[in-house]
């Protein structure tokens, strides 16, 4: 590889956000985790927040493409804060065994600690730091971010309009300042639980319901900033951002200045709403359905205007943070009959049976649940020029791409050009990130193609994926079903077909795993199947059936 320029951080344009759901299990009549996965996939839900690290749930999520945020609950927070070794053992037992087959993207440390466990307030940041250090020691800190969900009432009651947003005095400098420093230093985000209905109800009818439900309205002017808000949600989110900027840094965190009518620079710490919903028990199904469906349209619209009368045209970010995407979790998946009150028990999008409480279009009009992704590759854009390609190449190699094959003398070193090396690194990064939206941009230096580029160098060209008999028939069957349902051509292992014999789970699984692996770029992650598959470099024959290789 040509000599690297000094590694530079690339700033990427924000893409439309994502909408996930909170999956709580405080009920005695809920469907099992495997059925929950099918419900999620049926509805096109690709992001889930859970409140613990339940083994059955994490195992059911393996190899599904669903991005998961897991939790270290409040009752474990003191132990995590007091002893780094305890945090390491927790991460080893509750995160490492499942990743990467289960696509864990984050760990929440505690939940609404300032409200639910005030006595642990001083221990929150130490616990977050210990959990992050534990993940770093396991090599997982780049992929799995540590955060904590705070309640919206962590802000002062006087935080209106948004530009007057401030955290409560007892936590602003003592807790929020070091927390925001930590989140910036680790590339993480702040999670905030926001319930717009509560703010609406507190006005006793003075607030326009259209403003709260993302419907066209006259807007609310913030005279301090000069921004006009067309949705209560946007206003609440910006209130948090203003409160963050009002906190004095305890370390090297950058705090921007606020000028009337001018948007703030790209923030160092984004905010992701961790719980969000209308109150169905309080206000009925109709307004809840309107709120949720309009919220989804708002998040996934991907527009850019912040001056339109319609809150659904408000774009990716908020008036104060227009360049940020907004990714959030709807509270919650099910009505749960063991919650503390009828209100809490009736926030669900679905009844325990899986029947919808009301119709929700998670695709925001895109037409049903997504089909299994087709094969795709990420290639470098020659027009970006060598300097930009080198910077992006350095970034990819430093953030998860395996660039060993493009070192001098290695399999994919030739041709020794910036374009070839960048394409290799970009594609490796893209494949390892599950071909997720936004992972093949590199500030415009790359693009996605749907036919394998000519001359693509694959260091795993002579490799196959085979089943691991030691995991047992039940896990093999589950992984086999997943592979056949997500792009593998399993027609050859049907009764009477050429590869049906030997009629064993391990033989059929090996065929399906390998077909999936060959169709999905032969990346290590496409031959994992929750530990049920492994890559080999010798040709494989099962009975009279030779497993194919693209080489």
Coordinates of C-alpha atoms in Angstrom, one line a residue:
X1 CA 0.0 0.0 0.0
X2 CA 1.3 3.5 -0.8
X3 CA 2.6 5.5 2.1
X4 CA -0.3 6.6 4.3
X5 CA -0.9 10.3 4.8
X6 CA -1.5 11.4 8.3
X7 CA -4.8 9.8 9.4
X8 CA -7.6 12.3 9.3
X9 CA -11.1 12.0 10.7
X10 CA -13.7 12.3 7.9
X11 CA -17.0 14.2 8.5
X12 CA -19.9 12.5 6.8
X13 CA -23.2 14.0 5.8
X14 CA -26.1 12.8 8.0
X15 CA -28.4 10.3 6.5
X16 CA -32.1 9.7 7.4
X17 CA -32.4 8.2 10.9
X18 CA -33.8 4.9 12.0
X19 CA -36.7 3.9 14.2
X20 CA -36.4 1.1 16.6
X21 CA -38.6 -0.3 19.5
X22 CA -38.1 -1.0 23.2
X23 CA -38.7 -4.7 23.9
X24 CA -39.6 -5.0 27.6
X25 CA -40.7 -8.3 29.1
X26 CA -42.8 -7.3 32.2
X27 CA -45.7 -9.6 31.3
X28 CA -46.7 -13.2 32.0
X29 CA -48.4 -13.7 28.6
X30 CA -45.8 -12.5 26.1
X31 CA -44.7 -14.5 23.1
X32 CA -41.3 -16.3 23.1
X33 CA -38.2 -14.5 21.8
X34 CA -38.1 -16.5 18.6
X35 CA -41.6 -15.4 17.8
X36 CA -40.8 -11.9 18.7
X37 CA -38.0 -11.9 16.1
X38 CA -40.5 -13.0 13.4
X39 CA -42.8 -10.2 14.5
X40 CA -40.0 -7.7 14.2
X41 CA -39.0 -8.9 10.8
X42 CA -42.5 -9.0 9.5
X43 CA -42.9 -5.3 10.4
X44 CA -39.5 -4.2 9.1
X45 CA -38.2 -3.3 12.5
X46 CA -34.4 -3.4 12.5
X47 CA -33.4 -1.7 15.8
X48 CA -34.3 -3.0 19.3
X49 CA -33.5 -1.8 22.8
X50 CA -33.8 -4.3 25.6
X51 CA -33.5 -3.8 29.4
X52 CA -31.1 -6.6 30.3
X53 CA -28.9 -9.3 28.6
X54 CA -31.4 -12.2 28.7
X55 CA -29.7 -15.2 27.1
X56 CA -32.8 -16.4 25.2
X57 CA -33.4 -12.9 23.7
X58 CA -29.8 -12.4 22.7
X59 CA -29.6 -15.9 21.2
X60 CA -32.9 -15.4 19.2
X61 CA -31.5 -12.1 17.8
X62 CA -28.4 -13.9 16.3
X63 CA -27.9 -13.6 12.6
X64 CA -31.1 -11.7 12.1
X65 CA -29.7 -8.3 11.0
X66 CA -31.5 -6.7 13.9
X67 CA -29.3 -4.1 15.7
X68 CA -29.5 -4.4 19.5
X69 CA -28.9 -2.2 22.5
X70 CA -28.5 -4.2 25.7
X71 CA -28.5 -3.0 29.3
X72 CA -26.7 -3.2 32.6
X73 CA -29.7 -2.5 35.0
X74 CA -29.7 -0.1 37.9
X75 CA -29.4 -2.9 40.4
X76 CA -25.9 -3.8 39.0
X77 CA -24.7 -0.2 38.7
X78 CA -23.0 0.0 42.1
X79 CA -21.0 -3.2 41.4
X80 CA -19.9 -1.9 38.0
X81 CA -18.8 1.4 39.5
X82 CA -16.9 0.0 42.4
X83 CA -14.9 -2.7 40.7
X84 CA -13.5 -2.7 37.2
X85 CA -12.9 -6.4 37.4
X86 CA -16.6 -6.9 38.0
X87 CA -17.3 -4.9 34.9
X88 CA -14.9 -7.0 32.9
X89 CA -16.6 -10.2 34.0
X90 CA -20.0 -8.8 33.2
X91 CA -18.9 -8.0 29.7
X92 CA -17.3 -11.4 29.2
X93 CA -20.4 -13.2 30.4
X94 CA -23.2 -11.0 28.9
X95 CA -21.8 -9.4 25.7
X96 CA -18.8 -11.2 24.3
X97 CA -20.5 -14.7 23.9
X98 CA -23.1 -13.2 21.6
X99 CA -21.2 -10.7 19.5
X100 CA -21.0 -10.4 16.5
X101 CA -23.6 -13.0 15.6
X102 CA -26.0 -10.9 17.6
X103 CA -25.4 -7.4 16.3
X104 CA -25.0 -5.6 19.7
X105 CA -24.5 -1.9 19.0
X106 CA -24.7 -0.4 22.5
X107 CA -24.9 -0.9 26.3
X108 CA -27.0 1.3 28.4
X109 CA -25.6 1.6 32.0
X110 CA -28.6 2.2 34.3
X111 CA -31.9 3.7 33.3
X112 CA -33.2 7.1 34.4
X113 CA -30.8 6.9 37.4
X114 CA -31.5 10.5 38.5
X115 CA -35.2 9.6 38.8
X116 CA -35.3 5.9 39.6
X117 CA -32.2 5.4 41.6
X118 CA -31.1 8.8 43.0
X119 CA -28.7 7.2 45.5
X120 CA -26.6 5.9 42.6
X121 CA -26.2 9.3 40.9
X122 CA -22.6 9.8 41.9
X123 CA -21.7 6.2 40.7
X124 CA -23.2 6.5 37.2
X125 CA -20.2 7.9 35.3
X126 CA -17.7 5.6 37.0
X127 CA -19.9 2.7 36.1
X128 CA -20.1 3.9 32.5
X129 CA -16.3 4.2 32.4
X130 CA -15.7 0.8 33.8
X131 CA -18.1 -0.9 31.4
X132 CA -16.5 0.9 28.4
X133 CA -13.0 0.0 29.6
X134 CA -14.1 -3.6 29.9
X135 CA -15.4 -3.6 26.3
X136 CA -12.2 -2.0 25.1
X137 CA -10.2 -4.7 26.8
X138 CA -12.2 -7.2 24.8
X139 CA -11.7 -5.3 21.5
X140 CA -15.4 -4.3 21.3
X141 CA -15.3 -0.6 22.2
X142 CA -15.4 0.6 18.5
X143 CA -18.4 -1.5 17.7
X144 CA -20.4 -1.2 21.0
X145 CA -20.9 2.2 22.5
X146 CA -21.7 2.9 26.2
X147 CA -24.4 5.4 27.1
X148 CA -27.1 5.9 29.7
X149 CA -30.8 6.9 29.3
X150 CA -31.8 10.0 31.3
X151 CA -35.4 11.2 31.8
X152 CA -36.4 14.5 30.3
X153 CA -37.0 15.8 33.8
X154 CA -33.2 15.9 34.3
X155 CA -33.7 19.4 32.8
X156 CA -35.0 22.3 34.8
X157 CA -38.7 23.0 34.7
X158 CA -37.8 26.5 33.4
X159 CA -36.2 25.0 30.2
X160 CA -38.6 26.9 27.8
X161 CA -38.2 27.9 25.1
X162 CA -35.5 25.4 23.9
X163 CA -32.7 28.0 23.9
X164 CA -33.1 28.2 27.7
X165 CA -32.5 24.5 28.2
X166 CA -30.5 23.7 31.3
X167 CA -29.9 20.6 33.4
X168 CA -30.9 20.7 37.0
X169 CA -28.2 22.3 39.2
X170 CA -27.5 19.2 41.3
X171 CA -26.4 17.2 38.2
X172 CA -25.3 19.8 35.6
X173 CA -21.6 20.1 36.6
X174 CA -21.1 17.2 38.9
X175 CA -22.5 14.5 36.7
X176 CA -23.5 15.8 33.2
X177 CA -20.2 17.5 32.6
X178 CA -17.9 14.5 33.1
X179 CA -20.5 12.3 31.4
X180 CA -20.6 14.4 28.2
X181 CA -16.8 14.5 28.2
X182 CA -16.8 10.7 28.4
X183 CA -19.4 10.3 25.6
X184 CA -17.4 12.6 23.3
X185 CA -14.1 10.9 24.0
X186 CA -15.6 7.5 23.3
X187 CA -17.6 8.5 20.2
X188 CA -20.9 7.7 21.9
X189 CA -24.2 9.5 22.3
X190 CA -26.6 10.6 25.1
X191 CA -29.8 8.7 25.4
X192 CA -32.8 10.7 26.6
X193 CA -36.3 9.4 27.3
X194 CA -38.9 11.9 25.9
X195 CA -42.7 11.7 26.3
X196 CA -44.3 14.6 24.4
X197 CA -47.7 13.8 25.7
X198 CA -46.7 14.8 29.2
X199 CA -45.6 18.2 28.0
X200 CA -48.8 18.6 26.0
X201 CA -51.0 17.5 28.9
X202 CA -49.3 19.9 31.3
X203 CA -50.5 22.9 29.3
X204 CA -54.2 22.1 30.0
X205 CA -55.2 22.6 26.4
X206 CA -53.1 25.8 25.8
X207 CA -50.8 23.9 23.4
X208 CA -52.1 23.3 19.8
X209 CA -52.6 19.5 19.5
X210 CA -51.3 19.7 15.9
X211 CA -48.0 21.0 17.2
X212 CA -47.7 17.9 19.3
X213 CA -48.8 15.4 16.6
X214 CA -46.6 16.6 13.7
X215 CA -49.5 18.1 11.8
X216 CA -49.4 21.5 10.0
X217 CA -49.5 24.3 12.5
X218 CA -48.5 28.0 12.9
X219 CA -45.3 27.1 14.8
X220 CA -43.8 28.4 18.0
X221 CA -41.1 31.0 17.9
X222 CA -38.1 30.8 20.2
X223 CA -37.2 34.4 20.6
X224 CA -33.8 33.5 22.1
X225 CA -32.6 31.7 19.1
X226 CA -34.8 33.0 16.3
X227 CA -35.9 29.5 15.4
X228 CA -39.5 28.6 14.8
X229 CA -40.5 25.1 15.8
X230 CA -43.3 23.2 14.1
X231 CA -43.2 20.1 16.3
X232 CA -43.0 19.7 20.1
X233 CA -40.6 16.7 19.6
X234 CA -38.1 18.9 17.7
X235 CA -38.4 21.6 20.4
X236 CA -37.8 19.0 23.2
X237 CA -34.8 17.5 21.4
X238 CA -33.2 20.9 20.9
X239 CA -33.9 21.8 24.6
X240 CA -31.6 18.9 25.5
X241 CA -28.9 20.1 23.0
X242 CA -29.0 23.6 24.4
X243 CA -28.8 22.2 28.0
X244 CA -25.7 20.2 26.9
X245 CA -24.1 23.3 25.5
X246 CA -24.8 25.2 28.8
X247 CA -22.7 22.7 30.7
X248 CA -19.1 23.7 31.3
X249 CA -16.7 21.0 30.1
X250 CA -14.6 19.3 32.8
X251 CA -12.1 18.1 30.2
X252 CA -11.3 19.0 26.6
X253 CA -14.9 18.9 25.3
X254 CA -15.8 21.5 22.7
X255 CA -18.8 23.7 23.5
X256 CA -20.0 25.9 20.6
X257 CA -21.4 29.3 20.8
X258 CA -25.0 30.2 20.1
X259 CA -25.9 33.1 17.8
X260 CA -29.4 34.2 17.1
X261 CA -30.8 32.6 14.0
X262 CA -27.7 30.6 13.3
X263 CA -27.4 26.9 13.4
X264 CA -24.9 25.2 15.7
X265 CA -21.8 23.4 14.2
X266 CA -21.8 19.6 14.0
X267 CA -22.2 18.4 17.6
X268 CA -19.7 16.2 19.3
X269 CA -22.3 14.3 21.3
X270 CA -25.5 13.4 19.5
X271 CA -28.8 12.7 21.3
X272 CA -30.8 9.6 20.6
X273 CA -34.3 9.3 22.2
X274 CA -34.3 6.0 24.1
X275 CA -38.0 5.9 24.8
X276 CA -40.7 7.9 23.0
X277 CA -44.5 7.5 22.6
X278 CA -47.9 9.1 23.1
X279 CA -50.0 7.9 26.0
X280 CA -52.7 5.5 24.6
X281 CA -54.3 4.9 28.0
X282 CA -54.5 8.7 28.6
X283 CA -55.6 10.0 25.2
X284 CA -56.9 7.1 23.1
X285 CA -55.7 5.1 20.1
X286 CA -56.4 7.7 17.4
X287 CA -53.9 10.3 18.6
X288 CA -51.3 7.6 19.5
X289 CA -51.5 6.2 16.0
X290 CA -51.3 9.7 14.5
X291 CA -48.3 10.5 16.7
X292 CA -46.3 7.3 16.0
X293 CA -46.9 7.2 12.2
X294 CA -46.0 10.9 11.8
X295 CA -43.0 10.5 14.1
X296 CA -41.7 7.7 11.8
X297 CA -42.3 9.8 8.7
X298 CA -40.4 12.7 10.4
X299 CA -37.4 10.5 11.2
X300 CA -37.0 8.6 7.9
X301 CA -38.0 11.5 5.6
X302 CA -34.4 12.6 5.0
X303 CA -35.4 16.1 3.9
X304 CA -33.4 19.2 4.6
X305 CA -35.8 22.2 5.0
X306 CA -36.2 23.7 8.5
X307 CA -38.5 26.5 7.4
X308 CA -41.5 24.7 5.9
X309 CA -44.8 25.0 7.7
X310 CA -45.1 21.2 7.9
X311 CA -43.2 19.4 10.7
X312 CA -42.9 16.4 8.4
X313 CA -40.7 18.4 6.1
X314 CA -38.4 19.4 8.9
X315 CA -35.5 17.3 7.5
X316 CA -33.0 15.0 9.1
X317 CA -32.1 17.1 12.1
X318 CA -33.6 19.8 14.2
X319 CA -33.5 23.6 13.7
X320 CA -30.5 23.8 16.1
X321 CA -28.8 20.6 14.9
X322 CA -29.8 20.3 11.2
X323 CA -26.9 18.0 10.2
X324 CA -27.7 15.3 12.8
X325 CA -29.8 12.2 11.9
X326 CA -32.4 11.3 14.5
X327 CA -32.5 7.7 15.5
X328 CA -34.8 6.7 18.3
X329 CA -36.7 3.9 20.1
X330 CA -40.5 3.8 20.4
X331 CA -41.7 2.7 23.8
X332 CA -42.7 0.0 23.5
X333 CA -43.2 -3.3 21.6
X334 CA -46.0 -4.9 23.8
X335 CA -48.6 -4.1 26.3
X336 CA -47.2 -5.6 29.5
X337 CA -49.6 -6.7 32.2
X338 CA -47.1 -6.7 35.0
X339 CA -46.3 -3.0 34.8
X340 CA -47.0 -0.8 37.8
X341 CA -50.0 1.0 36.5
X342 CA -52.6 0.8 33.7
X343 CA -50.9 3.8 31.9
X344 CA -47.5 2.0 31.9
X345 CA -49.2 -1.3 30.8
X346 CA -50.7 0.2 27.7
X347 CA -47.9 1.9 25.7
X348 CA -47.5 -1.2 23.5
X349 CA -47.7 -1.2 19.7
X350 CA -48.8 -4.8 19.9
X351 CA -50.9 -7.0 22.2
X352 CA -49.0 -10.0 23.7
X353 CA -50.4 -12.2 20.9
X354 CA -48.7 -10.1 18.3
X355 CA -51.9 -8.4 17.1
X356 CA -51.4 -4.7 16.5
X357 CA -53.0 -2.2 19.0
X358 CA -53.2 0.1 16.0
X359 CA -51.7 0.1 12.5
X360 CA -48.1 1.4 12.3
X361 CA -46.2 1.8 9.0
X362 CA -42.6 1.3 10.1
X363 CA -41.5 1.8 6.5
X364 CA -43.1 5.2 6.3
X365 CA -44.9 4.4 3.0
X366 CA -42.1 2.4 1.5
X367 CA -44.3 -0.6 1.1
X368 CA -44.0 -3.3 3.7
X369 CA -41.1 -5.1 5.3
X370 CA -37.8 -5.1 3.5
X371 CA -36.8 -8.1 1.4
X372 CA -33.6 -9.8 2.2
X373 CA -30.7 -7.6 1.0
X374 CA -29.2 -8.5 -2.4
X375 CA -25.4 -8.8 -2.8
X376 CA -23.6 -5.4 -3.0
X377 CA -20.1 -4.0 -2.9
X378 CA -18.6 -0.7 -1.9
X379 CA -16.1 0.8 -4.4
X380 CA -13.9 3.8 -4.4
X381 CA -14.7 6.9 -6.6
X382 CA -11.7 7.8 -8.7
X383 CA -13.0 11.3 -9.1
X384 CA -12.5 12.0 -5.4
X385 CA -8.7 12.2 -6.1
X386 CA -5.8 10.5 -4.4
X387 CA -5.7 12.7 -1.3
X388 CA -9.3 12.1 -0.3
X389 CA -9.0 8.4 -1.2
X390 CA -5.9 8.1 1.1
X391 CA -7.6 9.9 4.0
X392 CA -10.7 7.7 3.7
X393 CA -8.5 4.6 3.2
X394 CA -6.7 5.4 6.4
X395 CA -10.0 5.9 8.3
X396 CA -11.4 2.6 7.1
X397 CA -8.3 0.7 8.0
X398 CA -8.3 2.3 11.4
X399 CA -12.0 1.7 12.2
X400 CA -12.5 -2.0 11.6
X401 CA -11.5 -2.9 8.0
X402 CA -8.9 -5.7 7.8
X403 CA -6.3 -4.2 5.5
X404 CA -3.7 -6.8 5.9
X405 CA -4.3 -8.2 2.4
X406 CA -3.2 -4.9 0.8
X407 CA 0.1 -4.7 2.5
X408 CA 3.3 -5.1 0.3
X409 CA 3.7 -8.7 -0.8
X410 CA 0.2 -9.8 0.3
X411 CA -2.6 -11.3 -1.8
X412 CA -4.3 -8.1 -2.8
X413 CA -1.4 -5.6 -2.9
X414 CA -1.4 -5.5 -6.7
X415 CA -2.4 -3.3 -8.4
X416 CA -0.6 -0.9 -6.2
X417 CA -2.9 2.1 -6.7
X418 CA -4.9 4.3 -4.3
X419 CA -8.1 3.4 -6.2
X420 CA -7.6 -0.4 -5.9
X421 CA -6.5 -0.3 -2.2
X422 CA -9.2 2.1 -1.3
X423 CA -11.9 -0.1 -2.9
X424 CA -10.6 -3.1 -1.0
X425 CA -10.6 -1.3 2.3
X426 CA -14.0 0.4 1.7
X427 CA -15.6 -2.9 0.8
X428 CA -14.1 -4.8 3.7
X429 CA -15.5 -2.1 6.1
X430 CA -18.9 -2.1 4.3
X431 CA -19.2 -5.9 4.5
X432 CA -18.1 -6.1 8.1
X433 CA -20.8 -3.5 9.0
X434 CA -23.5 -5.6 7.5
X435 CA -23.9 -3.4 4.4
X436 CA -25.7 -0.9 6.6
X437 CA -26.9 2.4 5.3
X438 CA -24.2 5.0 5.5
X439 CA -21.3 2.6 5.7
X440 CA -20.3 3.2 2.1
X441 CA -20.0 6.9 1.8
X442 CA -16.6 8.0 3.1
X443 CA -17.5 11.6 2.5
X444 CA -18.4 11.0 -1.1
X445 CA -15.3 8.9 -1.9
X446 CA -17.2 5.7 -2.4
X447 CA -20.5 4.3 -3.8
X448 CA -22.4 1.0 -3.7
X449 CA -22.7 -1.3 -6.8
X450 CA -24.8 -4.4 -7.2
X451 CA -22.5 -6.4 -9.5
X452 CA -19.2 -7.6 -8.4
X453 CA -16.6 -5.3 -9.8
X454 CA -14.2 -6.8 -12.4
X455 CA -10.8 -7.6 -10.9
X456 CA -12.1 -7.7 -7.3
X457 CA -9.4 -9.2 -5.1
X458 CA -10.7 -11.6 -2.6
X459 CA -8.2 -13.1 -0.1
X460 CA -10.8 -15.7 0.8
X461 CA -11.5 -16.8 -2.8
X462 CA -10.6 -20.4 -2.0
X463 CA -12.6 -20.8 1.1
X464 CA -15.8 -22.5 2.2
X465 CA -18.2 -22.2 5.1
X466 CA -19.1 -25.4 7.0
X467 CA -21.3 -26.3 9.9
X468 CA -20.0 -27.0 13.4
X469 CA -21.5 -30.3 14.5
X470 CA -20.7 -29.6 18.1
X471 CA -23.4 -26.9 18.5
X472 CA -26.1 -29.5 18.2
X473 CA -29.0 -30.1 15.9
X474 CA -31.4 -27.5 17.3
X475 CA -28.9 -24.6 16.7
X476 CA -28.0 -26.0 13.3
X477 CA -31.6 -26.1 12.3
X478 CA -32.2 -22.5 13.4
X479 CA -29.2 -21.3 11.5
X480 CA -30.1 -23.5 8.5
X481 CA -33.6 -21.9 8.4
X482 CA -32.0 -18.4 8.6
X483 CA -29.6 -19.1 5.8
X484 CA -32.3 -20.5 3.5
X485 CA -34.7 -17.6 4.3
X486 CA -32.1 -14.9 3.7
X487 CA -30.7 -15.6 0.3
X488 CA -29.1 -19.1 0.2
X489 CA -30.5 -21.3 -2.5
X490 CA -31.5 -24.5 -0.6
X491 CA -33.3 -26.2 -3.5
X492 CA -30.4 -28.8 -3.8
X493 CA -31.0 -30.1 -0.3
X494 CA -34.7 -30.8 -0.7
X495 CA -35.9 -34.4 -0.7
X496 CA -34.9 -36.1 -4.0
X497 CA -32.6 -33.3 -5.0
X498 CA -28.9 -33.9 -5.8
X499 CA -27.5 -32.8 -2.4
X500 CA -30.2 -34.2 -0.1
X501 CA -28.1 -37.1 0.9
X502 CA -26.6 -37.5 3.5
X503 CA -29.8 -36.5 5.1
X504 CA -28.3 -35.0 8.3
X505 CA -28.5 -31.6 9.9
X506 CA -24.8 -31.0 9.7
X507 CA -24.6 -31.9 6.0
X508 CA -27.7 -29.7 5.0
X509 CA -26.4 -26.9 7.2
X510 CA -23.0 -27.0 5.6
X511 CA -24.5 -26.7 2.2
X512 CA -26.8 -23.8 3.2
X513 CA -24.1 -22.0 5.2
X514 CA -21.7 -22.2 2.3
X515 CA -24.2 -21.0 -0.3
X516 CA -25.0 -18.0 1.9
X517 CA -21.3 -17.4 2.5
X518 CA -20.4 -17.4 -1.2
X519 CA -23.3 -15.1 -2.1
X520 CA -22.4 -12.6 0.7
X521 CA -18.8 -11.7 -0.1
X522 CA -17.1 -14.5 1.9
X523 CA -16.7 -12.3 4.9
X524 CA -16.0 -13.9 8.3
X525 CA -19.3 -12.5 9.5
X526 CA -21.3 -14.2 6.7
X527 CA -20.0 -17.6 8.1
X528 CA -20.7 -17.2 11.8
X529 CA -24.4 -18.2 12.3
X530 CA -24.1 -17.7 16.1
X531 CA -21.0 -19.9 16.2
X532 CA -22.6 -22.7 14.2
X533 CA -20.4 -22.1 11.1
X534 CA -16.7 -21.7 10.4
X535 CA -14.5 -20.9 7.4
X536 CA -12.2 -23.6 6.0
X537 CA -9.6 -23.3 3.1
X538 CA -9.8 -26.8 1.7
X539 CA -12.4 -27.9 -0.8
X540 CA -15.4 -29.6 0.8
X541 CA -17.3 -32.7 -0.4
X542 CA -20.4 -33.9 1.4
X543 CA -21.5 -37.3 0.1
X544 CA -21.5 -36.9 -3.7
X545 CA -22.1 -33.1 -3.4
X546 CA -19.1 -30.8 -3.8
X547 CA -19.6 -27.4 -2.1
X548 CA -19.1 -24.6 -4.5
X549 CA -16.6 -21.8 -4.4
X550 CA -16.6 -18.7 -6.6
X551 CA -12.8 -19.0 -7.2

